[in-house]
Amino acid sequence: MSIGNRVEQTSTTTGTGPIELLAPPTGRRGFVDEFGAGATARYVIENEDGSAWEIGDGTVNAGPPQTLARSPIRSSNANALVNFAAGLKRVYCPAGDADWARFGGGMPAAVGTADAIVIAHAPSVARYVDGMEFWFLASAANTGPVTLDAGPGAVSLRRGDGTVPLAAGD
């Protein structure tokens, strides 16, 4: 399994089959360019409002068309393949090599409550920046809006595009 930095593409694929990968946005790299055909790469797929999502290890196909064969680890569909509806989906790698190295290949456990999460991030986080992502193992399902404190103070966690706070069970 591989992870990469700034790997992101979009897709309009529907259903539960392989995801057809469209051109990467400006400043991002594609899965084929980063990993090569036949490689296994960690992926996240999410629809525009973040209500349908999947995290897994996928097999990269150079095509044409370029595709990602999906093998979910976690998902909004009880950890099974998500039957994606029509619309644009964001397909990306969740973290770069440097991020995983900081955790020694794993993720930090969350402490606090299900709705007020605290993680010990190494190296320490001095300030938050837009687009920063944190991965952690939650101890329980949330019951409403959630805050996360990774060092510089608690911030509200939001869905997909950053405008909608998390709801119970997200």
Coordinates of N, CA and C in Angstrom, one line a residue:
M1 N 0.8 -1.2 0.0 CA 0.0 0.0 0.0 C 0.9 1.2 0.0
S2 N 0.5 2.2 -0.8 CA 1.3 3.4 -0.9 C 0.4 4.6 -0.6
I3 N 1.1 5.7 -0.1 CA 0.4 6.9 0.2 C 1.3 8.0 -0.5
G4 N 0.6 9.1 -0.9 CA 1.4 10.1 -1.6 C 1.0 11.5 -1.2
N5 N 1.8 12.5 -1.6 CA 1.5 13.9 -1.2 C 0.8 14.6 -2.4
R6 N -0.3 15.3 -2.0 CA -1.0 16.1 -2.9 C -1.6 15.3 -4.1
V7 N -2.0 14.1 -3.9 CA -2.6 13.3 -4.9 C -4.1 13.5 -4.8
E8 N -4.7 14.0 -5.9 CA -6.2 14.2 -5.9 C -6.7 14.3 -7.3
Q9 N -7.8 13.6 -7.5 CA -8.5 13.7 -8.8 C -10.0 13.7 -8.5
T10 N -10.8 13.9 -9.5 CA -12.3 13.8 -9.3 C -12.9 12.7 -10.2
S11 N -14.1 12.4 -9.9 CA -14.8 11.4 -10.7 C -16.3 11.7 -10.7
T12 N -17.0 11.2 -11.8 CA -18.4 11.3 -11.9 C -19.0 9.9 -11.9
T13 N -18.2 8.9 -11.6 CA -18.6 7.5 -11.6 C -19.8 7.3 -10.7
T14 N -20.7 6.4 -11.1 CA -21.8 6.0 -10.2 C -21.7 4.5 -9.9
G15 N -22.3 4.1 -8.9 CA -22.3 2.6 -8.6 C -21.2 2.2 -7.6
T16 N -20.9 0.9 -7.7 CA -19.9 0.3 -6.8 C -18.7 -0.3 -7.5
G17 N -18.6 0.0 -8.8 CA -17.4 -0.5 -9.5 C -16.2 0.4 -9.4
P18 N -15.2 0.1 -10.2 CA -14.0 1.0 -10.2 C -14.4 2.4 -10.5
I19 N -13.6 3.3 -9.9 CA -13.8 4.8 -10.1 C -13.0 5.2 -11.2
E20 N -13.6 5.9 -12.2 CA -12.9 6.5 -13.3 C -12.3 7.8 -12.8
L21 N -11.0 8.0 -13.0 CA -10.4 9.2 -12.5 C -10.2 10.2 -13.6
L22 N -10.7 11.4 -13.3 CA -10.6 12.6 -14.2 C -9.3 13.3 -13.9
A23 N -9.0 14.3 -14.7 CA -7.7 15.0 -14.6 C -7.6 15.6 -13.2
P24 N -6.4 15.7 -12.6 CA -6.2 16.3 -11.3 C -6.3 17.8 -11.4
P25 N -6.8 18.4 -10.3 CA -6.9 19.9 -10.3 C -5.5 20.5 -10.3
T26 N -5.4 21.7 -10.7 CA -4.1 22.4 -10.8 C -3.4 22.3 -9.5
G27 N -2.1 22.0 -9.5 CA -1.3 21.9 -8.3 C -1.3 20.5 -7.7
R28 N -2.1 19.6 -8.2 CA -2.2 18.2 -7.6 C -1.7 17.2 -8.6
R29 N -1.4 16.0 -8.1 CA -0.9 14.9 -8.9 C -1.9 13.9 -9.0
G30 N -1.9 13.1 -10.1 CA -2.8 12.0 -10.3 C -2.3 10.7 -9.8
F31 N -3.2 9.8 -9.5 CA -2.8 8.5 -9.0 C -1.8 7.7 -9.9
V32 N -2.0 7.7 -11.2 CA -1.1 7.0 -12.1 C 0.3 7.7 -12.1
D33 N 0.3 9.1 -12.1 CA 1.6 9.8 -12.1 C 2.3 9.5 -10.8
E34 N 1.6 9.5 -9.7 CA 2.3 9.3 -8.4 C 2.7 7.8 -8.1
F35 N 1.9 6.9 -8.5 CA 2.1 5.5 -8.1 C 2.4 4.5 -9.2
G36 N 1.9 4.8 -10.4 CA 2.1 3.9 -11.5 C 1.0 2.9 -11.6
A37 N 0.9 2.3 -12.8 CA -0.1 1.3 -13.1 C 0.1 0.0 -12.2
G38 N -0.9 -0.5 -11.7 CA -0.8 -1.8 -10.9 C -0.5 -1.6 -9.4
A39 N -0.2 -0.4 -9.1 CA 0.2 -0.1 -7.7 C -1.1 -0.1 -6.8
T40 N -0.9 -0.4 -5.5 CA -2.0 -0.3 -4.5 C -1.8 1.0 -3.8
A41 N -2.8 1.8 -3.7 CA -2.7 3.1 -3.0 C -3.9 3.3 -2.1
R42 N -3.6 3.9 -0.9 CA -4.7 4.3 0.0 C -5.5 5.5 -0.7
Y43 N -6.8 5.4 -0.5 CA -7.7 6.4 -1.1 C -8.8 6.8 -0.2
V44 N -9.3 8.0 -0.5 CA -10.6 8.5 0.1 C -11.4 8.9 -1.1
I45 N -12.7 8.5 -1.1 CA -13.7 9.0 -2.1 C -14.8 9.6 -1.2
E46 N -15.2 10.8 -1.6 CA -16.4 11.4 -0.9 C -17.2 12.3 -1.9
N47 N -18.5 12.2 -1.7 CA -19.4 13.0 -2.6 C -19.3 14.5 -2.1
E48 N -20.0 15.4 -2.8 CA -19.8 16.8 -2.6 C -20.2 17.3 -1.2
D49 N -21.2 16.6 -0.6 CA -21.6 17.1 0.8 C -21.0 16.2 1.9
G50 N -20.2 15.2 1.5 CA -19.5 14.4 2.5 C -20.4 13.3 3.1
S51 N -21.7 13.2 2.7 CA -22.6 12.2 3.3 C -22.3 10.8 2.8
A52 N -21.7 10.6 1.6 CA -21.3 9.3 1.1 C -19.7 9.3 1.0
W53 N -19.1 8.3 1.6 CA -17.6 8.3 1.6 C -17.1 6.9 1.8
E54 N -15.8 6.8 1.4 CA -15.2 5.5 1.4 C -13.7 5.7 1.6
I55 N -13.0 4.9 2.5 CA -11.6 4.9 2.7 C -11.1 3.5 2.4
G56 N -10.1 3.4 1.6 CA -9.6 2.0 1.3 C -8.3 1.9 0.6
D57 N -8.0 0.8 0.2 CA -6.7 0.5 -0.6 C -7.2 0.1 -2.0
G58 N -6.8 0.9 -3.0 CA -7.3 0.7 -4.4 C -6.1 0.3 -5.3
T59 N -6.5 -0.4 -6.4 CA -5.5 -0.7 -7.4 C -5.6 0.3 -8.5
V60 N -4.5 0.9 -8.9 CA -4.4 1.9 -9.9 C -4.3 1.3 -11.3
N61 N -5.2 1.7 -12.2 CA -5.2 1.3 -13.6 C -4.9 2.4 -14.5
A62 N -3.9 2.4 -15.4 CA -3.5 3.5 -16.3 C -4.4 3.7 -17.4
G63 N -5.3 2.7 -17.7 CA -6.3 2.8 -18.8 C -5.8 2.8 -20.2
P64 N -6.4 3.5 -21.1 CA -7.5 4.5 -20.8 C -8.9 3.8 -20.6
P65 N -9.8 4.3 -19.8 CA -9.5 5.5 -18.9 C -8.8 5.0 -17.6
Q66 N -8.2 6.0 -17.0 CA -7.6 5.7 -15.7 C -8.7 5.4 -14.7
T67 N -8.4 4.3 -13.9 CA -9.4 3.9 -12.9 C -8.7 3.5 -11.6
L68 N -9.5 3.4 -10.6 CA -9.1 3.0 -9.3 C -10.0 1.9 -8.8
A69 N -9.5 0.6 -8.8 CA -10.4 -0.5 -8.3 C -10.4 -0.4 -6.8
R70 N -11.7 -0.4 -6.2 CA -11.9 -0.1 -4.8 C -11.9 -1.3 -3.9
S71 N -11.3 -1.2 -2.8 CA -11.3 -2.2 -1.7 C -11.5 -1.4 -0.4
P72 N -12.7 -1.2 0.1 CA -12.9 -0.3 1.2 C -12.4 -0.9 2.6
I73 N -11.9 0.0 3.4 CA -11.6 -0.4 4.8 C -12.7 0.1 5.7
R74 N -13.1 1.4 5.5 CA -14.2 2.0 6.2 C -15.0 2.8 5.2
S75 N -16.3 2.9 5.5 CA -17.2 3.7 4.6 C -18.5 4.1 5.3
S76 N -19.2 5.0 4.6 CA -20.5 5.4 5.2 C -21.6 4.3 4.9
N77 N -21.2 3.2 4.3 CA -22.1 2.1 4.0 C -21.7 0.9 4.8
A78 N -21.6 1.0 6.1 CA -21.2 0.0 7.0 C -19.9 -0.7 6.6
N79 N -18.9 0.1 6.2 CA -17.6 -0.3 5.8 C -17.6 -1.2 4.5
A80 N -18.7 -1.2 3.7 CA -18.7 -1.9 2.4 C -18.6 -0.9 1.3
L81 N -18.5 -1.4 0.1 CA -18.5 -0.5 -1.1 C -19.7 0.5 -1.1
V82 N -19.5 1.7 -1.3 CA -20.6 2.7 -1.4 C -21.1 2.7 -2.8
N83 N -22.4 2.7 -2.9 CA -23.1 2.8 -4.2 C -23.3 4.3 -4.5
F84 N -22.2 4.9 -5.1 CA -22.2 6.4 -5.3 C -23.3 6.8 -6.3
A85 N -24.0 7.8 -6.0 CA -25.0 8.4 -6.9 C -24.3 9.4 -7.9
A86 N -25.1 9.9 -8.8 CA -24.6 10.9 -9.8 C -24.1 12.1 -9.1
G87 N -23.1 12.8 -9.7 CA -22.5 14.0 -9.1 C -21.0 13.8 -9.0
L88 N -20.4 14.9 -8.7 CA -18.9 15.0 -8.6 C -18.4 14.4 -7.3
K89 N -17.4 13.5 -7.4 CA -16.7 12.9 -6.2 C -15.3 13.4 -6.2
R90 N -14.8 13.6 -5.0 CA -13.4 13.9 -4.8 C -12.7 12.6 -4.4
V91 N -11.5 12.3 -5.1 CA -10.8 11.1 -4.9 C -9.4 11.5 -4.5
Y92 N -8.9 11.2 -3.3 CA -7.6 11.6 -2.9 C -6.9 10.7 -2.0
C93 N -5.6 10.9 -1.8 CA -4.8 10.2 -0.8 C -4.9 10.9 0.5
P94 N -5.2 10.3 1.6 CA -5.5 10.9 2.9 C -4.3 11.6 3.5
A95 N -3.1 11.1 3.3 CA -1.9 11.7 4.0 C -0.7 11.4 3.2
G96 N 0.3 12.2 3.3 CA 1.6 12.0 2.6 C 2.6 11.2 3.5
D97 N 3.6 10.7 2.9 CA 4.6 9.9 3.6 C 5.1 10.5 4.8
A98 N 5.4 11.8 4.8 CA 5.9 12.5 6.0 C 4.9 12.4 7.2
D99 N 3.6 12.5 6.8 CA 2.5 12.4 7.8 C 2.5 11.1 8.5
W100 N 2.6 10.0 7.8 CA 2.6 8.7 8.3 C 3.9 8.4 9.1
A101 N 5.0 8.9 8.7 CA 6.3 8.7 9.4 C 6.2 9.4 10.8
R102 N 5.5 10.5 10.9 CA 5.3 11.2 12.2 C 4.6 10.3 13.2
F103 N 3.7 9.4 12.7 CA 3.0 8.6 13.6 C 3.6 7.2 13.7
G104 N 4.8 7.0 13.2 CA 5.5 5.7 13.2 C 4.6 4.7 12.5
G105 N 3.9 5.1 11.5 CA 3.1 4.2 10.6 C 1.7 3.9 11.2
G106 N 1.4 4.6 12.3 CA 0.0 4.4 12.8 C -0.7 5.7 13.1
M107 N -1.8 5.7 13.7 CA -2.6 6.9 14.0 C -2.7 7.0 15.5
P108 N -2.7 8.3 16.0 CA -2.9 8.5 17.4 C -4.3 8.1 17.9
A109 N -4.4 7.7 19.1 CA -5.7 7.4 19.7 C -6.2 8.7 20.2
A110 N -7.5 8.9 20.1 CA -8.2 10.1 20.6 C -8.6 9.9 22.1
V111 N -8.5 10.9 22.8 CA -8.9 10.9 24.2 C -10.0 12.0 24.4
G112 N -10.5 12.3 25.5 CA -11.5 13.2 25.7 C -12.9 12.5 25.6
T113 N -13.9 13.2 25.0 CA -15.2 12.5 24.8 C -15.4 12.4 23.3
A114 N -16.5 11.7 22.9 CA -16.8 11.5 21.5 C -17.1 12.8 20.8
D115 N -17.5 13.8 21.6 CA -17.8 15.1 20.9 C -16.8 16.2 21.2
A116 N -15.8 15.9 22.0 CA -14.7 16.8 22.3 C -13.4 16.0 22.3
I117 N -12.8 15.8 21.1 CA -11.7 14.9 20.9 C -10.4 15.7 21.1
V118 N -9.5 15.0 21.8 CA -8.1 15.6 21.9 C -7.1 14.5 21.4
I119 N -6.2 14.9 20.6 CA -5.1 14.0 20.1 C -3.8 14.6 20.4
A120 N -2.8 13.7 20.7 CA -1.4 14.2 20.9 C -0.7 14.0 19.6
H121 N -0.5 15.1 18.9 CA 0.1 15.0 17.6 C 1.6 15.2 17.7
A122 N 2.4 14.4 17.0 CA 3.9 14.5 17.0 C 4.4 14.7 15.6
P123 N 5.1 15.7 15.3 CA 5.5 16.8 16.1 C 4.3 17.7 16.5
S124 N 4.4 18.5 17.5 CA 3.3 19.3 18.0 C 2.9 20.3 17.0
V125 N 1.6 20.6 17.0 CA 1.0 21.6 16.1 C 1.0 23.0 16.7
A126 N 1.6 23.9 16.1 CA 1.7 25.3 16.6 C 0.5 26.1 16.3
R127 N -0.1 25.9 15.1 CA -1.3 26.6 14.6 C -2.0 25.8 13.6
Y128 N -3.3 26.0 13.4 CA -4.0 25.3 12.4 C -4.0 26.1 11.1
V129 N -4.0 25.4 9.9 CA -4.1 26.1 8.7 C -5.2 25.5 7.9
D130 N -5.9 26.3 7.0 CA -7.0 25.8 6.1 C -6.5 24.5 5.4
G131 N -7.3 23.5 5.3 CA -7.0 22.3 4.6 C -6.2 21.3 5.4
M132 N -5.8 21.6 6.6 CA -5.1 20.6 7.4 C -6.0 19.4 7.8
E133 N -5.4 18.2 7.6 CA -6.2 17.0 7.9 C -5.5 16.3 9.1
F134 N -6.3 15.7 10.0 CA -5.8 14.9 11.0 C -6.5 13.5 11.0
W135 N -5.8 12.5 11.1 CA -6.4 11.1 11.2 C -6.1 10.6 12.6
F136 N -7.1 10.0 13.2 CA -7.0 9.4 14.5 C -8.0 8.3 14.7
L137 N -7.9 7.6 15.7 CA -8.8 6.5 16.1 C -9.7 7.0 17.2
A138 N -11.0 7.2 16.8 CA -12.0 7.7 17.7 C -12.4 6.6 18.7
S139 N -12.7 6.9 19.9 CA -13.0 5.9 20.9 C -14.5 5.6 20.9
A140 N -15.3 6.4 20.3 CA -16.8 6.2 20.3 C -17.4 7.1 19.2
A141 N -18.6 6.8 18.8 CA -19.3 7.6 17.8 C -19.8 8.9 18.5
N142 N -19.7 10.0 17.7 CA -20.2 11.2 18.2 C -21.7 11.3 18.3
T143 N -22.2 12.2 19.2 CA -23.6 12.3 19.4 C -24.1 13.7 18.9
G144 N -23.2 14.5 18.4 CA -23.6 15.8 17.9 C -22.4 16.5 17.3
P145 N -22.4 17.8 17.2 CA -21.2 18.5 16.7 C -19.9 18.1 17.5
V146 N -18.8 18.2 16.8 CA -17.5 17.7 17.4 C -16.5 18.8 17.4
T147 N -15.7 18.9 18.4 CA -14.5 19.7 18.4 C -13.2 18.8 18.5
L148 N -12.1 19.3 17.9 CA -10.9 18.6 17.9 C -9.8 19.5 18.4
D149 N -9.0 19.0 19.4 CA -7.9 19.8 19.9 C -6.6 19.0 19.6
A150 N -5.8 19.4 18.6 CA -4.6 18.8 18.3 C -3.4 19.5 18.8
G151 N -3.6 20.5 19.8 CA -2.5 21.2 20.4 C -2.8 22.7 20.6
P152 N -3.2 23.4 19.5 CA -3.4 24.9 19.6 C -4.8 25.3 20.1
G153 N -5.6 24.3 20.5 CA -6.9 24.7 21.0 C -8.0 23.9 20.2
A154 N -9.2 23.9 20.7 CA -10.3 23.2 20.1 C -10.9 23.9 18.9
V155 N -11.1 23.2 17.8 CA -11.8 23.7 16.6 C -12.9 22.8 16.2
S156 N -13.9 23.4 15.6 CA -15.1 22.6 15.2 C -14.8 21.8 13.9
L157 N -15.1 20.5 14.0 CA -14.9 19.7 12.8 C -16.1 19.8 11.9
R158 N -15.9 19.8 10.6 CA -16.9 20.0 9.6 C -16.8 18.9 8.5
R159 N -17.9 18.7 7.8 CA -18.0 17.8 6.7 C -17.4 18.3 5.4
G160 N -17.1 17.4 4.5 CA -16.6 17.7 3.1 C -16.1 19.1 2.8
D161 N -17.0 20.0 2.4 CA -16.5 21.3 1.9 C -16.2 22.3 3.1
G162 N -16.4 21.9 4.3 CA -16.0 22.7 5.4 C -17.1 23.7 5.9
T163 N -18.3 23.6 5.4 CA -19.4 24.5 5.8 C -20.4 23.9 6.7
V164 N -20.5 22.6 6.8 CA -21.5 21.9 7.6 C -20.8 21.2 8.8
P165 N -21.2 21.6 10.0 CA -20.6 20.9 11.2 C -21.1 19.4 11.2
L166 N -20.3 18.6 11.8 CA -20.6 17.2 11.9 C -21.9 17.0 12.7
A167 N -22.7 16.0 12.3 CA -23.9 15.6 13.0 C -23.7 14.3 13.7
A168 N -24.7 13.9 14.5 CA -24.6 12.7 15.3 C -24.2 11.5 14.4
G169 N -23.2 10.7 14.8 CA -22.9 9.5 14.0 C -21.9 9.7 12.8
D170 N -21.5 10.9 12.6 CA -20.6 11.2 11.4 C -19.2 10.6 11.7

